[in-house]
Coordinates of C-alpha atoms and ligand atoms in Angstrom, one line a residue:
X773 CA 85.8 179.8 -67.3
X774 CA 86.6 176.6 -68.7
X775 CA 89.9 177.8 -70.9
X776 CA 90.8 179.8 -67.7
X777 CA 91.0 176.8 -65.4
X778 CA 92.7 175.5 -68.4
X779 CA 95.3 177.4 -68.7
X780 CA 96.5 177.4 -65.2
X781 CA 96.2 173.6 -65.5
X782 CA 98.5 173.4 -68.7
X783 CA 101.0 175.2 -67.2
X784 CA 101.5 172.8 -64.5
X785 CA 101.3 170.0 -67.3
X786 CA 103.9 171.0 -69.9
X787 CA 106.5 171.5 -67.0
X788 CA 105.5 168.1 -65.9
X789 CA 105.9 166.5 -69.3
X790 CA 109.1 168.6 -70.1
X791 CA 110.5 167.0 -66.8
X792 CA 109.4 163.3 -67.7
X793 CA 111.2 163.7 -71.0
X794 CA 114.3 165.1 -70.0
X795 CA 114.5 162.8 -67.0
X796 CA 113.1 159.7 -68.9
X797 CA 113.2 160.2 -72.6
X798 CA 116.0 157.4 -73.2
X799 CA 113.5 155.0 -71.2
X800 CA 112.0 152.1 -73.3
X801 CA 108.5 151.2 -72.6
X802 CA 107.5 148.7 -75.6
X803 CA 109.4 147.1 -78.0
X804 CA 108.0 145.8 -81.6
X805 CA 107.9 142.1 -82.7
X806 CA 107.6 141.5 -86.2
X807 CA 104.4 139.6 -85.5
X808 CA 102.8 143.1 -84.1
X809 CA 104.4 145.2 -87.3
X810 CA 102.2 143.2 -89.7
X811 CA 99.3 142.7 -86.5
X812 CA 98.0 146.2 -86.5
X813 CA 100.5 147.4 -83.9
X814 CA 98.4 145.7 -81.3
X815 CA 99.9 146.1 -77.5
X816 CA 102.7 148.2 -78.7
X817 CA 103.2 151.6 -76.7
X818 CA 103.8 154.3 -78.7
X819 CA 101.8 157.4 -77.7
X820 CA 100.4 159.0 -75.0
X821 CA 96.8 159.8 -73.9
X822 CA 96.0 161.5 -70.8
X823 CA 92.0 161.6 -71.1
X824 CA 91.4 158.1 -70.6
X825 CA 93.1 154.5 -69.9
X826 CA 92.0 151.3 -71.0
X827 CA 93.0 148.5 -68.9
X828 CA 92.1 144.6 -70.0
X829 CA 91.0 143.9 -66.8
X830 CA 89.1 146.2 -65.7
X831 CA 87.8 148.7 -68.6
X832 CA 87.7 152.3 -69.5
X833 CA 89.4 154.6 -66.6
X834 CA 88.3 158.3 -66.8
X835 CA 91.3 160.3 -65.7
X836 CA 92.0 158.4 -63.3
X837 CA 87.9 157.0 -62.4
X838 CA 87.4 153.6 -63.4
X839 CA 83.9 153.9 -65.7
X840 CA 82.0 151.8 -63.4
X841 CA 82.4 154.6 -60.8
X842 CA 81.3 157.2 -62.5
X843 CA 78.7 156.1 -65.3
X844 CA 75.7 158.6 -63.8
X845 CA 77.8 161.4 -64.3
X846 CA 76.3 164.0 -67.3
X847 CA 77.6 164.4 -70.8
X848 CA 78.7 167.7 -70.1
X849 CA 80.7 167.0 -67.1
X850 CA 82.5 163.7 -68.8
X851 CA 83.8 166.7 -71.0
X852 CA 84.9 168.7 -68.1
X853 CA 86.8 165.6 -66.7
X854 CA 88.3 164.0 -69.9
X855 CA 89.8 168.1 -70.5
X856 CA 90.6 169.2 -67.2
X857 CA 91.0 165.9 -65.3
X858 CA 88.5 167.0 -62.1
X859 CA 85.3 166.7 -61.9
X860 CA 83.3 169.5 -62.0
X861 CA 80.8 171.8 -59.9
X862 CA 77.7 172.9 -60.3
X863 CA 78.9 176.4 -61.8
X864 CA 81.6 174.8 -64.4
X865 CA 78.7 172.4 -65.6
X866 CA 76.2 175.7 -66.1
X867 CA 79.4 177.2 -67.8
X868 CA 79.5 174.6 -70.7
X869 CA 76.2 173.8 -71.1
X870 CA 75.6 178.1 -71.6
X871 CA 79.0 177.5 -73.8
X872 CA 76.7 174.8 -75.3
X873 CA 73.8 176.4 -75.8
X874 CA 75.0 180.2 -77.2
X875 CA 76.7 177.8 -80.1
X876 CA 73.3 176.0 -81.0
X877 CA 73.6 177.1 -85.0
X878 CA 74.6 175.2 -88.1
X879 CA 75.1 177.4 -90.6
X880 CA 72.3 177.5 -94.0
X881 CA 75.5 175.4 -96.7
X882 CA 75.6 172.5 -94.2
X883 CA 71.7 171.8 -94.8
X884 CA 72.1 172.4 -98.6
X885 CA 74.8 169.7 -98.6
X886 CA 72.6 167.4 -96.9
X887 CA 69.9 167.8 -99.0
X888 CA 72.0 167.5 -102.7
X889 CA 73.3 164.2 -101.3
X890 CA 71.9 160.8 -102.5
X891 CA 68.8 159.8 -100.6
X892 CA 70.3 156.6 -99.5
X893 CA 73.5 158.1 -98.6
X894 CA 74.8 156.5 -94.9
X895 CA 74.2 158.9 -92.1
X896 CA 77.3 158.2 -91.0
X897 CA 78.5 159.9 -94.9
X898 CA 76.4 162.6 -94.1
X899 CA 77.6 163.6 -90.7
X900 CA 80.9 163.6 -91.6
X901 CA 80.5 165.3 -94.8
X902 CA 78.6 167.6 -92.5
X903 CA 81.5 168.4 -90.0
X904 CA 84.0 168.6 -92.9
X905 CA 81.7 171.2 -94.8
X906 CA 82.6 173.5 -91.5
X907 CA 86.1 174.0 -92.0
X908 CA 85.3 176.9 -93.6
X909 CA 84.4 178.9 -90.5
X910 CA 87.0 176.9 -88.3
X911 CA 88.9 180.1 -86.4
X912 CA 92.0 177.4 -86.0
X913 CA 92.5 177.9 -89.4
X914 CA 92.0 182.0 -89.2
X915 CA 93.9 181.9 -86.0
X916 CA 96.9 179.4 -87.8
X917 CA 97.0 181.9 -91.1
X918 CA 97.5 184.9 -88.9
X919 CA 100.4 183.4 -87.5
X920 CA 99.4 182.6 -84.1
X921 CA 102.3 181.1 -82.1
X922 CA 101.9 177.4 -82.1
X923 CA 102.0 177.4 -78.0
X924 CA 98.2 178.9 -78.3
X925 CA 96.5 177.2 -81.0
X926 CA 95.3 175.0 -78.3
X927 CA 92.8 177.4 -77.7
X928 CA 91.4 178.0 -80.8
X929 CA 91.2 174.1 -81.0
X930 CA 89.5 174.2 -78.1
X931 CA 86.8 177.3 -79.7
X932 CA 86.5 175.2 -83.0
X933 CA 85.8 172.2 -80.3
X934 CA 83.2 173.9 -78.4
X935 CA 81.2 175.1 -81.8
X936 CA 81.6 171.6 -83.4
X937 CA 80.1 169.7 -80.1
X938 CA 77.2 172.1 -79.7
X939 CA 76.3 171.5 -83.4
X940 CA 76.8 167.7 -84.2
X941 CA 73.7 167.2 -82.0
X942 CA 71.6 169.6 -84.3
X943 CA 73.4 168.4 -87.5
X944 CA 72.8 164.7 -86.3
X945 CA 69.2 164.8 -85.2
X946 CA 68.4 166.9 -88.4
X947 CA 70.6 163.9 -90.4
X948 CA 67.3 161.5 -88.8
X949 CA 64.9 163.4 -89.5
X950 CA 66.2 164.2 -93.2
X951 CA 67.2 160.6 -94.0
X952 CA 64.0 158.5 -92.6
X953 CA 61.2 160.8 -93.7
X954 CA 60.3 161.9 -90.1
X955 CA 59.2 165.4 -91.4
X956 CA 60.5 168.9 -90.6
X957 CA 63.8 169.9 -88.3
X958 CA 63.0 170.2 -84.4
X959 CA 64.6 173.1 -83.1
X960 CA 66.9 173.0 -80.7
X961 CA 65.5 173.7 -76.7
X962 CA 67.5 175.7 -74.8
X963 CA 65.9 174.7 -71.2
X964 CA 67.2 171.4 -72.0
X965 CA 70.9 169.9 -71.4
X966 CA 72.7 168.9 -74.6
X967 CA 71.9 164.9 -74.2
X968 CA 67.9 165.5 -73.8
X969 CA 68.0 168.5 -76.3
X970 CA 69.3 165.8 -78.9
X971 CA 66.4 163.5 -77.7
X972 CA 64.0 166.4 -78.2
X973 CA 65.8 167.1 -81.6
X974 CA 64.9 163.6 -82.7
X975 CA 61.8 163.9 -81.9
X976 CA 61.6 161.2 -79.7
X977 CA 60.2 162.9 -76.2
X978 CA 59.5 160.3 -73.8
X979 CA 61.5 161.4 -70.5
X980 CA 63.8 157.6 -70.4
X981 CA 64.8 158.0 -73.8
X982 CA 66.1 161.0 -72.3
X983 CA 67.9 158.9 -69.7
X984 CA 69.2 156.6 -72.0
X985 CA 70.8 159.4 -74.4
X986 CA 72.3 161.0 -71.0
X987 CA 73.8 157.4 -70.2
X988 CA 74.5 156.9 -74.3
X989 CA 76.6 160.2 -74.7
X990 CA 78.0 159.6 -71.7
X991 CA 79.6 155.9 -72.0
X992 CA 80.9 156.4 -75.3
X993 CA 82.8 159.3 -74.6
X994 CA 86.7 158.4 -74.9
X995 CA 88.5 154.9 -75.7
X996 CA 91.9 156.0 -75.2
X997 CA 94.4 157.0 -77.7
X998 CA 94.8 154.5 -80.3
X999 CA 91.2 153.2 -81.3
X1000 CA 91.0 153.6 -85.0
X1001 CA 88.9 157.0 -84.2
X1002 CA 91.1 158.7 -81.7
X1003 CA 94.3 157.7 -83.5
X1004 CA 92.9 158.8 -87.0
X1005 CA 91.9 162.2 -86.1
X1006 CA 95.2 162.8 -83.5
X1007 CA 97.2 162.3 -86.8
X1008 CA 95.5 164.2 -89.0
X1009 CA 95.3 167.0 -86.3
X1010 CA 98.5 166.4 -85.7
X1011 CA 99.4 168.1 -89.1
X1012 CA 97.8 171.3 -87.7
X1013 CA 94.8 170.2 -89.9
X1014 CA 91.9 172.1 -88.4
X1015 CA 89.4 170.3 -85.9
X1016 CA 86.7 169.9 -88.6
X1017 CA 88.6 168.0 -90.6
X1018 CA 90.4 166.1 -88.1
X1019 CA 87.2 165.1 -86.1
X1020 CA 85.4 163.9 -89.6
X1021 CA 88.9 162.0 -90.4
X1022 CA 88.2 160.2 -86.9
X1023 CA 84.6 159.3 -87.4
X1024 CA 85.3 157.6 -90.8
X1025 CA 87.2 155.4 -89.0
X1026 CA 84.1 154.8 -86.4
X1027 CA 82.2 153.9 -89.5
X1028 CA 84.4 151.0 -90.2
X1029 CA 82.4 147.5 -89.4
X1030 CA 85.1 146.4 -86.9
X1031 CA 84.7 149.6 -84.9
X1032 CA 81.8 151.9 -84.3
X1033 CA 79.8 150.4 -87.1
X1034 CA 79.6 147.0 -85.1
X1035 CA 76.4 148.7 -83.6
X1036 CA 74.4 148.4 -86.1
X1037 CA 75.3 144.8 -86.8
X1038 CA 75.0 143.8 -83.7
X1039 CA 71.5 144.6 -83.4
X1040 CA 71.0 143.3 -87.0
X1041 CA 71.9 140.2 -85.5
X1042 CA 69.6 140.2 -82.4
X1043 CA 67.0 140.9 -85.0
X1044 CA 68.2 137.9 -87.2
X1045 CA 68.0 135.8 -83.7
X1046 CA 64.2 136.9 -83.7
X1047 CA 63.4 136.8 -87.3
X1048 CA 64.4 133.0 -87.0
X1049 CA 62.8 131.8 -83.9
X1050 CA 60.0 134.1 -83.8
X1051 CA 60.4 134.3 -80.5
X1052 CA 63.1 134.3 -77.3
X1053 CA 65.1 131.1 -78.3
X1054 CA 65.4 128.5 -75.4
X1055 CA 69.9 128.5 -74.9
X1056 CA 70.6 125.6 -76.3
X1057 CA 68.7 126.7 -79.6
X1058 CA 70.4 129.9 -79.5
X1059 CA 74.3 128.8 -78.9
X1060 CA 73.2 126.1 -82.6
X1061 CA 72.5 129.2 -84.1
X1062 CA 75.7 131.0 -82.8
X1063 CA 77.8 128.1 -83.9
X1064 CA 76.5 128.3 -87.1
X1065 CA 77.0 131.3 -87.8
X1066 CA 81.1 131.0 -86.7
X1067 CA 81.1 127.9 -88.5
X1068 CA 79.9 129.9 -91.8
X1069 CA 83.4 132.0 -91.0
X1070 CA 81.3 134.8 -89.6
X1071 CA 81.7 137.0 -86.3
X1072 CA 79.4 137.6 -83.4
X1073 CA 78.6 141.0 -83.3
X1074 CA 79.2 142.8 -80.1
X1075 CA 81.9 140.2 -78.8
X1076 CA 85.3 140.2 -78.2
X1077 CA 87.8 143.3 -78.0
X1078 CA 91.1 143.9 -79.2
X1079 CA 92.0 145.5 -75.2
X1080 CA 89.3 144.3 -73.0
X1081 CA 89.7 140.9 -71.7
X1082 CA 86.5 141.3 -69.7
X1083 CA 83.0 142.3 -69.8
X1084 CA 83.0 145.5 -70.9
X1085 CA 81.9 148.4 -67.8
X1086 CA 79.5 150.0 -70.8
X1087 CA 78.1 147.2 -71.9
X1088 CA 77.2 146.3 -67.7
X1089 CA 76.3 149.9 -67.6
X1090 CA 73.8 149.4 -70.3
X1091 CA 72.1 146.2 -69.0
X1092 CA 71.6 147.7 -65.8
X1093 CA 69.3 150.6 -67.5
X1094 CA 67.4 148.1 -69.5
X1095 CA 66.8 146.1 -66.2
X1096 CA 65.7 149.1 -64.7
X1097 CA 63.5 150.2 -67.8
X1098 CA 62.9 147.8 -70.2
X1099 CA 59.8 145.2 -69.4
X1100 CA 58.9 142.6 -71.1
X1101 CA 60.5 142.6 -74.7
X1102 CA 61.8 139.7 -76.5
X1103 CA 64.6 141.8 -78.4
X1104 CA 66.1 142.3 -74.9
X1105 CA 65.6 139.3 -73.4
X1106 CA 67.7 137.6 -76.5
X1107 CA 70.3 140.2 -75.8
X1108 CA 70.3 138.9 -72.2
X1109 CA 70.8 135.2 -73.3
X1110 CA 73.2 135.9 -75.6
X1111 CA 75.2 137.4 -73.0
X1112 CA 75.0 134.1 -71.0
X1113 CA 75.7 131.7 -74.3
X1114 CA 78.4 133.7 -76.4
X1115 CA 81.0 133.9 -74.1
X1116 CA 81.3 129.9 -73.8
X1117 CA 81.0 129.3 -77.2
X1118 CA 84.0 132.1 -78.4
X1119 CA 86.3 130.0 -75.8
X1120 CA 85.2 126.3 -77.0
X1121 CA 86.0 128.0 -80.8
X1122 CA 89.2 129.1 -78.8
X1123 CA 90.0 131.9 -81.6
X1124 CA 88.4 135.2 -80.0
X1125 CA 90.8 136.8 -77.3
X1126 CA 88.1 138.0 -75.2
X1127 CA 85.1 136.5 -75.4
X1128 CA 83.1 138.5 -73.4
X1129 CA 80.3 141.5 -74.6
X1130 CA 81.9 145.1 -75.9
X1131 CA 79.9 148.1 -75.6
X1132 CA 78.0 147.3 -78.7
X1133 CA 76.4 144.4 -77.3
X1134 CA 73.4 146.0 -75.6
X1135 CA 72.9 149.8 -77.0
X1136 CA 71.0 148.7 -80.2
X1137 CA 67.9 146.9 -78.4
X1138 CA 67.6 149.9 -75.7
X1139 CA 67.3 152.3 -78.5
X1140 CA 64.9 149.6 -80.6
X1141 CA 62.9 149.6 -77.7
X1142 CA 62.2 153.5 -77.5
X1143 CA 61.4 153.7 -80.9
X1144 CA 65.2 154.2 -82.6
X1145 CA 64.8 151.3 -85.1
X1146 CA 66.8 152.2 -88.1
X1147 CA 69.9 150.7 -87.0
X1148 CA 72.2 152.2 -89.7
X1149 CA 71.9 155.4 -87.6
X1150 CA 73.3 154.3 -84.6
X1151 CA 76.9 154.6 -85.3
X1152 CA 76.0 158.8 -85.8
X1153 CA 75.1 158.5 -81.4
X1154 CA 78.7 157.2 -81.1
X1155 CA 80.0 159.5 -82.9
X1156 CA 78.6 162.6 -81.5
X1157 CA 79.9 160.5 -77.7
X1158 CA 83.3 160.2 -79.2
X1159 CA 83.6 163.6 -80.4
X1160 CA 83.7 164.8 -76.7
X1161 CA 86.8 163.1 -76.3
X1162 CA 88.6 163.5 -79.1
X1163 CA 88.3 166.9 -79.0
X1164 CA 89.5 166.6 -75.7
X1165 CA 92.5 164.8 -76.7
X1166 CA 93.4 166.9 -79.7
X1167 CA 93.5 170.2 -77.2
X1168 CA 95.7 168.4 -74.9
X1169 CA 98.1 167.1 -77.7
X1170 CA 98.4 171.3 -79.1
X1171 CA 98.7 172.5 -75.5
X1172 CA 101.6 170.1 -75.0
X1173 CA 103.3 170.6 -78.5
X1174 CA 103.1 167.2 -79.8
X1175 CA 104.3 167.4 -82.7
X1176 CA 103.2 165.6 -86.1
X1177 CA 102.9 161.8 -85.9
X1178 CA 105.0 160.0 -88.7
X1179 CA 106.0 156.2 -86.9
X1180 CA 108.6 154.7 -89.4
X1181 CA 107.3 151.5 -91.8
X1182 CA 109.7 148.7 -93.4
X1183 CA 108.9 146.7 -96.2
X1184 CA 109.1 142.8 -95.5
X1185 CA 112.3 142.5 -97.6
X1186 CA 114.0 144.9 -94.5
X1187 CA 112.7 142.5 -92.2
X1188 CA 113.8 139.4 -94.2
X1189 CA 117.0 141.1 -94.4
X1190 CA 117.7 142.6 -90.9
X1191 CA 116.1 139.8 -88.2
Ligands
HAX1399 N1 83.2 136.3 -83.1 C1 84.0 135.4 -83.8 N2 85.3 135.4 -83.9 C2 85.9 136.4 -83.3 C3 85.2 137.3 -82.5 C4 83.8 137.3 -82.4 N3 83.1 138.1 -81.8 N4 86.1 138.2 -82.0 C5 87.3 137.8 -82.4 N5 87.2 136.7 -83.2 C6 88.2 136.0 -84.0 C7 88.9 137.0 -84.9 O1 88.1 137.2 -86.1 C8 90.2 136.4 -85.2 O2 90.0 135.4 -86.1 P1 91.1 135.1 -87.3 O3 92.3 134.7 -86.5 O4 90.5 134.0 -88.1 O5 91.3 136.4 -88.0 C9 90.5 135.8 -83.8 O6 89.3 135.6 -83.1 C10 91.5 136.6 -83.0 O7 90.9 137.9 -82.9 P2 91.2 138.8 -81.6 O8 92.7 139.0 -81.5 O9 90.5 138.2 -80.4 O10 90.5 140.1 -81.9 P3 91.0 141.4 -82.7 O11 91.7 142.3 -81.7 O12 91.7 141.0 -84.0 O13 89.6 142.1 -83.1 C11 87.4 142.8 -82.8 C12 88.8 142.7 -82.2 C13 86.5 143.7 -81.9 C14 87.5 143.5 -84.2 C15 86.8 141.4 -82.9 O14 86.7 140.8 -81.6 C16 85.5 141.3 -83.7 O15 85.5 141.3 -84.9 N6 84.3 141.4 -82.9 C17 83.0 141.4 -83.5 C18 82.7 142.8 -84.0 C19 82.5 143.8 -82.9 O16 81.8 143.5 -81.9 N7 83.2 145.0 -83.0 C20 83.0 146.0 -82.0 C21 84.2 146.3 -81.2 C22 83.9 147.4 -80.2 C23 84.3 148.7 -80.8 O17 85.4 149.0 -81.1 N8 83.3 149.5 -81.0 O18 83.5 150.7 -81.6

C-alpha cells in the first residue's frame, strides 16, 4: 500500500522538480562568504529536503505542519507524513505497523557481534556496528548488482528502510538489556505499536513510559537536511552505498557531543546541579553555578542551536508531558529552573546565538524519572527517532535521482589569492 501511494506520488514529484530546474536552475538562492567556508557552511543553501523545514522562528515544520500542531501524532504515522507528505488514515497506519511487525527479526550474527564487543563499548558503537553488520542482507545491494535501473532503486531503499526500522527497536532494546546487565532479551509483542513494543522490549512496562516513548520517537523524527546526521548518511547514500551503511554513517554523526550526544550530557549536568546542592537550588544559586561553569570555558548542555533562534517546539513538547506526569521530583524541577535562568545568562555572556533550550534540554530527566538512568544510552532513542526520517529522505533523494554529493573545497591560499 505504502509504495503504491508512493509511486503515484513520485510521479507527480519528479515532473515537478524536472520543471523547477529547467525553469529555475540558473536561479541563485545563497551565496558563500568566506567566513561561512571555514564556519561549517552555516546558513548556506545548498541542498534540498522535502521531509521537513526548520525555520529559526518557529521550529521543525513536518511537511508543511509546524511540530507544535502535530506533536500527538504516532511514530508510525510521522513516517507516513515525512514519506508521503499527508497524513494518514486509519488503514495506511495498520498497513505499516503490519509492515512493522512481519519484519520483527534480527538475524543470529548481529547478536554474536554484540556479544564479542568490549563490555564497555558505547551503545551508541554498538548500534551502529549493529546496523552496519546488516548490509549483508540489504536487497539494495542485490537489487543494485542485478542491474536494476537506477529510476527504481528507490524502492528497494525503501524495503531495506522498512526492515532496518522494524529491527533497530529490537537490536536497540536488546543493546540495554546486553550492556547494563538487565538479564535476558524481551521478545518483541506483536499486539503492541512499534513505540510501546520498544518500551516492552526494554523492559520497562509502566503504561506512561509508553506515552513518553510514543512522544520520544515521535519528536525526534527529522531535523531537515543538513544536521550532521541527515547530511552524513544523504552523502554516503548518495554514492548508492546501501541503507545499512548509510543510516550507521548518519548516526555516527548523532554520537558526536555537539549533536545527538548532547543528551546525555545534558542530563549529566542536571545531575551535577543535584549532586552539588543536594537539593532544588533556589535561582540565584543556580545561575552562580551556570556562570561558573561558562566562565571555566564550558557549555550548557541543552542550550542554544545552530538554526533555532527560539525555544525549541520539542523541548515545549516535552515539558508539557512532564507537567502532565511527572510529580514531585527534584531532577525536574531543576530542569524547570534552568529553563527560566539559562536563557538570561547565555545573552548577558552575549556569545550563544540562541540562548533558548534545544530538544535535549528536557528528555533526559523524563526518562530518569521512569527508571532510564544510564544516560549514555540515550542518544540510541534518538537514533532509532532519526532513523525514520532519514530513511525518508534517502528514498526521496533515489526517487528524484539526486545524484552523488561532491560540493567543491579551496584551500586558504585560493582564497588569499582570488578575494
Ligand atoms: N553554552 C555556552 N556557550 C554556548 C552555548 C551554550 N549552550 N551555545 C553556544 N555557545 C557559544 C559557542 O560555543 C560559541 O562560542 P565560541 O565563539 O567561543 O566558539 C558561540 O556561543 C557561538 O555559537 P553559536 O553560533 O551560537 O552556536 P553554534 O551554531 O556554533 O553551535 C551548538 C550550536 C548546539 C553546538 C551550541 O549551541 C552548543 O554547543 N550547545 C550546547 C550543546 C548542545 O546542547 N547540543 C545539542 C544541540 C541540539 C542537537 O543537535 N541535538 O542533536
Amino acid at each position: 500500500m505504502l509504495q503504491k501511494i508512493l509511486s503515484e506520488k513520485i510521479n507527480i514529484w519528479q515532473k515537478e522538480i524536472h520543471s523547477v530546474i529547467k525553469n529555475k536552475g540558473q536561479k541563485v538562492i545563497s551565496e558563500v562568504t568566506v567566513s561561512q567556508a571555514y564556519g561549517g557552511m552555516r546558513g548556506v543553501k545548498g541542498l534540498t529536503c522535502e521531509t521537513s523545514a526548520v525555520s529559526a522562528d518557529r521550529g521543525l515544520i513536518i511537511r508543511g505542519y509546524p511540530l507544535t500542531d502535530i506533536s500527538h501524532i504516532s511514530p508510525e504515522e510521522v513516517f507516513y507524513l515525512l514519506l508521503t507528505g499527508e497524513l494518514p488514515d486509519s488503514d495506511a497506519v495498520n498497513d505499516i505497523q503490519n509492515q512493522f511487525k512481519n519484519n520483527q527479526k534480527v538475524p543470529e550474527y548481529v547478536w554474536k557481534i554484540l556479544e564479542s564487543m568490549p563490555k564497555n563499548s558505547h551503545p551508541m558503537t554498538m548500534l551502529t556496528t549493529a546496523i552496519q553488520s546488516m548490509q549483508v542482507d540489504s536487497i539494495f545491494v542485490k537489487k543494485y548488482n542485478d542491474g536494476t535501473p537506477k529510476t527504481d532503486l528507490w524502492k528497494w531503499t525503501l524495503d531495506d528502510g522498512i526492515t532496518l526500522l522494524s529491527a533497530i527497536p529490537i537490536i536497540a532494546a536488546g543493546i540495554y538489556r546486553m550492556r547494563y546487565n538487565k538479564g535476558d532479551r524481551i521478545e518483541p509483542d506483536k499486539t503492541l505499536d512499534w513505540a510501546g513494543n520498544f518500551a516492552h522490549m526494554l523492559g520497562i512496562q509502566d503504561e506512561d513510559f509508553k506515552k513518553l516513548m510514543r512522544l520520544y520517537l515521535m519528536l525526534h523524527c527529522d531535523h531537515e537536511g543538513g544536521n550532521v546526521s541527515a547530511f552524513s548518511s544523504l552523502t554516503v547514500a548518495s554514492a548508492l552505498s546501501s541503507p545499512f551503511l548509510s543510516v550507521a554513517a548518519g548516526l555516527n554523526g548523532l554520537a558526536g557531543p555537539l549533536h545527538g550526544l548532547a543528551n546525555q550530557e545534558c542530563l549529566k549536568f542536571v545531575l551535577d546541579v543535584k549532586d552539588h546542592f543536594k537539593t532544588v537550588p533556589s535561582d540565584e544559586d543556580l545561575k552562580d553555578f551556570c556562570w561558573d561553569r561558562l566562565n571555566n570555558g564550558r557549555v550548557i548542555p541543552g542550550y542554544g542551536h545552530a538554526v533555532l533562534r527560539c525555544p525549541d517546539p520539542r523541548f515545549s513538547a516535552f515539558m508539557d508531558f512532564g507537567e502532565n506526569y511527572i510529580r514531585n521530583d527534584d531532577i525536574f524541577s531543576i530542569v524547570q529552573s534552568l529553563f527560566k535562568v539559562v536563557p538570561p545568562v547565555l545573552l548577558e555572556q552575549g556569545k550563544a546565538k540562541n540562548p533558548w533550550p534545544n530538544v535535549d534540554a528536557a528528555s533526559g530527566s523524563l526518562l530518569y524519572y521512569y527508571g532510564l538512568k544510564e544516560f549514555n544510552y540515550y542518544t540510541v532513542l534518538f537514533s532509532i527517532s532519526r532513523s525514520m526520517g532519514i530513511i525518508a529522505q534517502m528514498v526521496i533523494n533515489r526517487a528524484m535521482g539526486i545524484p552523488i554529493t561532491r560540493p567543491k573545497s579551496v584551500t586558504t591560499e585560493w582564497i588569499k589569492n582570488n578575494t
